[in-house]
Coordinates of N, CA, C and O in Angstrom, one line a residue:
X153 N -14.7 -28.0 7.0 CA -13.3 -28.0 7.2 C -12.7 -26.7 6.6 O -12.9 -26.5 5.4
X154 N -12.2 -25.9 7.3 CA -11.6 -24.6 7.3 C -10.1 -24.7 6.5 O -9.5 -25.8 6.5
X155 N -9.6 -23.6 6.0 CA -7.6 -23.6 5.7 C -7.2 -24.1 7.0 O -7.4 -25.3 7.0
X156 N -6.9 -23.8 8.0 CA -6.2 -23.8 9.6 C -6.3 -25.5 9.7 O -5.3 -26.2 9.9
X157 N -7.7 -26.2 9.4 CA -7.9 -27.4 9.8 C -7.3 -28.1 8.7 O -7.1 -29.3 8.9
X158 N -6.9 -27.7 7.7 CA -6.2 -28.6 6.6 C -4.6 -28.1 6.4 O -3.9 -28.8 5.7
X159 N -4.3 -27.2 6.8 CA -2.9 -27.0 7.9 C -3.0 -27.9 8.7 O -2.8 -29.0 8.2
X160 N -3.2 -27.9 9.7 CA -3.2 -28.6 10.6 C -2.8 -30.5 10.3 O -2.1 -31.4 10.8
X161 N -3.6 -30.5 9.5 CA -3.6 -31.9 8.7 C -2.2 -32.0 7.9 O -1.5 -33.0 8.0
X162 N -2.0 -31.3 7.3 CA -0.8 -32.0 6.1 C 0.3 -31.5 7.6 O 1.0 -32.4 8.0
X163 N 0.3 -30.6 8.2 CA 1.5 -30.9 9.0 C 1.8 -31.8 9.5 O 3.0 -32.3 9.5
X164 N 0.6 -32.4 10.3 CA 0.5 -33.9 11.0 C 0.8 -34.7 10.0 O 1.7 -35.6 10.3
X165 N 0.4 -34.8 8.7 CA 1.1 -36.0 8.1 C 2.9 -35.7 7.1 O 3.6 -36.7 6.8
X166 N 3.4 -34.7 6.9 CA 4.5 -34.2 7.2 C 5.6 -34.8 8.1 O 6.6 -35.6 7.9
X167 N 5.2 -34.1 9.1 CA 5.6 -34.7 10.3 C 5.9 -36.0 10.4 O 7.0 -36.3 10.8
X168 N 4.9 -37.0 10.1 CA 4.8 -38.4 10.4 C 5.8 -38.9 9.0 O 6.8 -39.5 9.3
X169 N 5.6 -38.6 8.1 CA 6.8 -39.1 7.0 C 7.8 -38.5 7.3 O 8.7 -39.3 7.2
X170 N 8.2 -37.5 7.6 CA 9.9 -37.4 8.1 C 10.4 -37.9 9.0 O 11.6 -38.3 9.0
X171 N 9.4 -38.0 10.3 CA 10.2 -39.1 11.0 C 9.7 -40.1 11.4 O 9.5 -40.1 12.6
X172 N 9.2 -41.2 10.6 CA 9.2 -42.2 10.2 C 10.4 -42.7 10.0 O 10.8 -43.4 10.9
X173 N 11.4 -42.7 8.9 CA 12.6 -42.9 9.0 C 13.9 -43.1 10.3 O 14.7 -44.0 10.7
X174 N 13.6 -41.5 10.7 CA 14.6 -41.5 11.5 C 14.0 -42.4 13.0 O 14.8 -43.2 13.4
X175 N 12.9 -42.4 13.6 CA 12.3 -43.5 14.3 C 12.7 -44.6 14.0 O 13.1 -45.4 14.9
X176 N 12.6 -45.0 12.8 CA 12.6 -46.7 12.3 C 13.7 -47.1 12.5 O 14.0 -48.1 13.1
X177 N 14.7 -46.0 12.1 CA 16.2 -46.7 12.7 C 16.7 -46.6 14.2 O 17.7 -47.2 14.8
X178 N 16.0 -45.9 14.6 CA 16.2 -45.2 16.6 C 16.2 -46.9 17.1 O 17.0 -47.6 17.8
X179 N 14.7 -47.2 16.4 CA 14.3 -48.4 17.3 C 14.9 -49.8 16.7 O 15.2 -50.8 17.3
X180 N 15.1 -49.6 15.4 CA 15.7 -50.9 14.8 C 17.2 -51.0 15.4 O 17.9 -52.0 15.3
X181 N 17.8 -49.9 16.1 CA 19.3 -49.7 16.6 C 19.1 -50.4 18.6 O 20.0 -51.0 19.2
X182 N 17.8 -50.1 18.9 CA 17.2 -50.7 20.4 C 17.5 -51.8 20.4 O 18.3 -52.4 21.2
X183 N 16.9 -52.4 19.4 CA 16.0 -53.5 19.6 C 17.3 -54.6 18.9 O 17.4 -55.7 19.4
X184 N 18.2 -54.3 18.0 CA 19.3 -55.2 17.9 C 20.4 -55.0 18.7 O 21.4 -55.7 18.7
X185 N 20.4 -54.1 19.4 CA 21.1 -53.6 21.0 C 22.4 -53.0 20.4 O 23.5 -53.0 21.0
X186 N 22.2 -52.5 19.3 CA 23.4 -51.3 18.6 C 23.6 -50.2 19.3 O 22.6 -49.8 19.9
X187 N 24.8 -49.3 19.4 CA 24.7 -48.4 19.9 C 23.7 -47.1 19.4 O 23.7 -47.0 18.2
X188 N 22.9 -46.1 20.2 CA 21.9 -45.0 19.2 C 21.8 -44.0 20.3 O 21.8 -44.3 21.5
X189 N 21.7 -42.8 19.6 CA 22.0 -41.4 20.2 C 21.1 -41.3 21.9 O 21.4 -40.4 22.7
X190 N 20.2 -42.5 22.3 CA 19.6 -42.4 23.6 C 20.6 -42.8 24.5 O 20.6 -42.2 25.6
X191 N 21.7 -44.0 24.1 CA 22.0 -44.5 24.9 C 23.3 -43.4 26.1 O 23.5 -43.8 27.3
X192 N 23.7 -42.6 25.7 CA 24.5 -42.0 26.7 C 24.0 -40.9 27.7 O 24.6 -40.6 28.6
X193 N 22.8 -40.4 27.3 CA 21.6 -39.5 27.9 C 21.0 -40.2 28.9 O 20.8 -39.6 30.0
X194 N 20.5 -41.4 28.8 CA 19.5 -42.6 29.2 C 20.1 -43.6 29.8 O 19.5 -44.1 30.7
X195 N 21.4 -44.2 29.5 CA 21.9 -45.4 29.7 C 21.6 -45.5 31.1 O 20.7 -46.2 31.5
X196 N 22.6 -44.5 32.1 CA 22.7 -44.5 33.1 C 21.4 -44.9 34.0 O 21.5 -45.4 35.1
X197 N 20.2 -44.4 33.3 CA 19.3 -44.4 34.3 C 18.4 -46.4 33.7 O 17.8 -47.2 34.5
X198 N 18.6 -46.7 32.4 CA 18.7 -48.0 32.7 C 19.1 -49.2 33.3 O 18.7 -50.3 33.6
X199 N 20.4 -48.3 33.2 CA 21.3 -49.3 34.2 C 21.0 -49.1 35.9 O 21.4 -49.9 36.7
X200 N 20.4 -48.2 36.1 CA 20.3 -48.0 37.8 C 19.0 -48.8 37.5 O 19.0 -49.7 38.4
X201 N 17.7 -48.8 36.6 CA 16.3 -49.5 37.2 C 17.1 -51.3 37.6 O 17.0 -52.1 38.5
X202 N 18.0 -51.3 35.8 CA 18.1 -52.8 36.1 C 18.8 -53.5 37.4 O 18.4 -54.6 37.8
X203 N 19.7 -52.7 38.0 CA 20.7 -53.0 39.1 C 19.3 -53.0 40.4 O 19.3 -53.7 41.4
X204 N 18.6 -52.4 40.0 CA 17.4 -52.0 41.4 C 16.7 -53.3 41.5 O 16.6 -54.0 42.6
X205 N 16.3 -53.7 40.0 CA 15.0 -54.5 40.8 C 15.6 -56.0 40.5 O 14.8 -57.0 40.4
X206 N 17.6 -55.9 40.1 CA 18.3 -57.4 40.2 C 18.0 -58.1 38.7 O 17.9 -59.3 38.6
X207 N 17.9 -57.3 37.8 CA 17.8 -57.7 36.3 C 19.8 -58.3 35.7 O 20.9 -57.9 36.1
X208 N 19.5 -59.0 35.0 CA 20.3 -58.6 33.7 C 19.9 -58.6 32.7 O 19.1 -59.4 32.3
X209 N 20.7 -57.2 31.7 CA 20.2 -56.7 30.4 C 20.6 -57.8 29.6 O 20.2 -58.1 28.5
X210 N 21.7 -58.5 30.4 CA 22.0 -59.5 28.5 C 21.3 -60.9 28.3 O 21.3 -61.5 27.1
X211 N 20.8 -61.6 29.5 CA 20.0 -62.7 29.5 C 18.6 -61.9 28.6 O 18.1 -60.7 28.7
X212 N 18.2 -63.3 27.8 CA 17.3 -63.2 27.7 C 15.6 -63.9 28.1 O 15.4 -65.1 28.1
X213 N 14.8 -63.1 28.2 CA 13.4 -63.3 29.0 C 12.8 -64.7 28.1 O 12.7 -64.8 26.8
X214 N 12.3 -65.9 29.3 CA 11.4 -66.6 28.2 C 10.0 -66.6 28.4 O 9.6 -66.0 29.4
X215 N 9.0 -67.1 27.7 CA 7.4 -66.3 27.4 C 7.4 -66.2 28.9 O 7.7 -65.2 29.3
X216 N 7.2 -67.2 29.7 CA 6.6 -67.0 30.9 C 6.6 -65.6 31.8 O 5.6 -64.9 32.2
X217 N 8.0 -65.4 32.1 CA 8.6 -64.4 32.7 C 8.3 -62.9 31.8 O 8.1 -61.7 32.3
X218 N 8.3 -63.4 30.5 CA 7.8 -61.9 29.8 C 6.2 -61.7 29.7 O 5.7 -60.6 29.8
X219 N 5.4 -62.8 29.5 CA 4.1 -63.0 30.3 C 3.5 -61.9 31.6 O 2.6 -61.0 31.8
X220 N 4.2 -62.5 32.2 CA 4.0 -62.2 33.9 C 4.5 -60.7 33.7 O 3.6 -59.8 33.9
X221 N 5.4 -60.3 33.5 CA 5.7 -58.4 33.6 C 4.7 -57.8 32.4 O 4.3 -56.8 32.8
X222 N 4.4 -58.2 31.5 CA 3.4 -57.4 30.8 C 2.1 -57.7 31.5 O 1.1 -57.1 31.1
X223 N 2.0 -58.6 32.5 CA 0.2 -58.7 33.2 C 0.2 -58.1 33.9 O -0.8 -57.5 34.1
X224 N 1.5 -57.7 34.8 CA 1.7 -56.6 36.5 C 2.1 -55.5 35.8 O 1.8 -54.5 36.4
X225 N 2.8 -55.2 34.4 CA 3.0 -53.8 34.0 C 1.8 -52.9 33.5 O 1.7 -51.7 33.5
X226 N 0.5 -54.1 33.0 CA -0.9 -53.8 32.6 C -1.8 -53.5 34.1 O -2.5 -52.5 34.3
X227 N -1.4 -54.5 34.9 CA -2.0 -53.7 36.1 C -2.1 -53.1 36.7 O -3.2 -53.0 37.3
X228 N -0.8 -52.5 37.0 CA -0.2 -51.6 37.4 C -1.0 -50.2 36.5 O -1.9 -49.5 37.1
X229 N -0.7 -50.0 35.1 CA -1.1 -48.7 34.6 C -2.7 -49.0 34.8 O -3.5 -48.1 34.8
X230 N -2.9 -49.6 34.8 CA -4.7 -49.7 35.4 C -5.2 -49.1 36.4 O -6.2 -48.4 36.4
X231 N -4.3 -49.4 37.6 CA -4.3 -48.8 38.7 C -4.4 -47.4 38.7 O -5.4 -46.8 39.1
X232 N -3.3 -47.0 38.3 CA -3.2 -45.4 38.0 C -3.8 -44.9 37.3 O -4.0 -43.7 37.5
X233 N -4.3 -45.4 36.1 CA -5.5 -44.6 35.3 C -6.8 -44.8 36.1 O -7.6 -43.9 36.1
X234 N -7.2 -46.0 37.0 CA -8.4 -45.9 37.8 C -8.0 -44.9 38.7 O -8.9 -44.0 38.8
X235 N -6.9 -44.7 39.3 CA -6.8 -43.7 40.6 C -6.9 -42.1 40.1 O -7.5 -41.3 40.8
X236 N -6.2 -41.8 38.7 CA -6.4 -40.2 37.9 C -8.1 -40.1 37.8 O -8.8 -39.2 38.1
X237 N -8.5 -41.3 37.4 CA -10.4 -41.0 36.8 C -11.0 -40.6 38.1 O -12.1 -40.3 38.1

């Protein structure tokens, strides 16, 4: 292991402790549906998938229904990583 490759290394972990923080709260602001600096850049285009495929954002999913989109969301990227290979 070379200087360059241990550069390389403390930047990458650098990196990951400074934003660490600011991540933790991006998503802790998501996920309790607070407002956070994505939503006025992005909103719009969540609100067009949801209106598309007849969602609403404020009901919430029960296992079944959240089940079934993570098996067709998994198969889906399957598809496409078989079709790139």
């Amino acid at each position: 292991m070379n200087i360059s490759d241990l550069i390389q290394v403390l930047v990458s972990l650098l990196a990951v402790v400074f934003l660490a923080p600011i991540l933790g709260a991006y998503f802790a602001n998501v996920y309790e549906g607070k407002p956070h600096f994505g939503l006025k850049p992005l909103g719009w285009l969540e609100t067009g998938c949801l209106r598309l495929l007849g969602k609403n954002d404020l009901m919430a999913m029960n296992w079944r229904s959240y089940a079934s989109s993570v098996l067709i969301f998994n198969a889906i990227g399957f598809i496409f990583v078989d079709l790139i290979q």
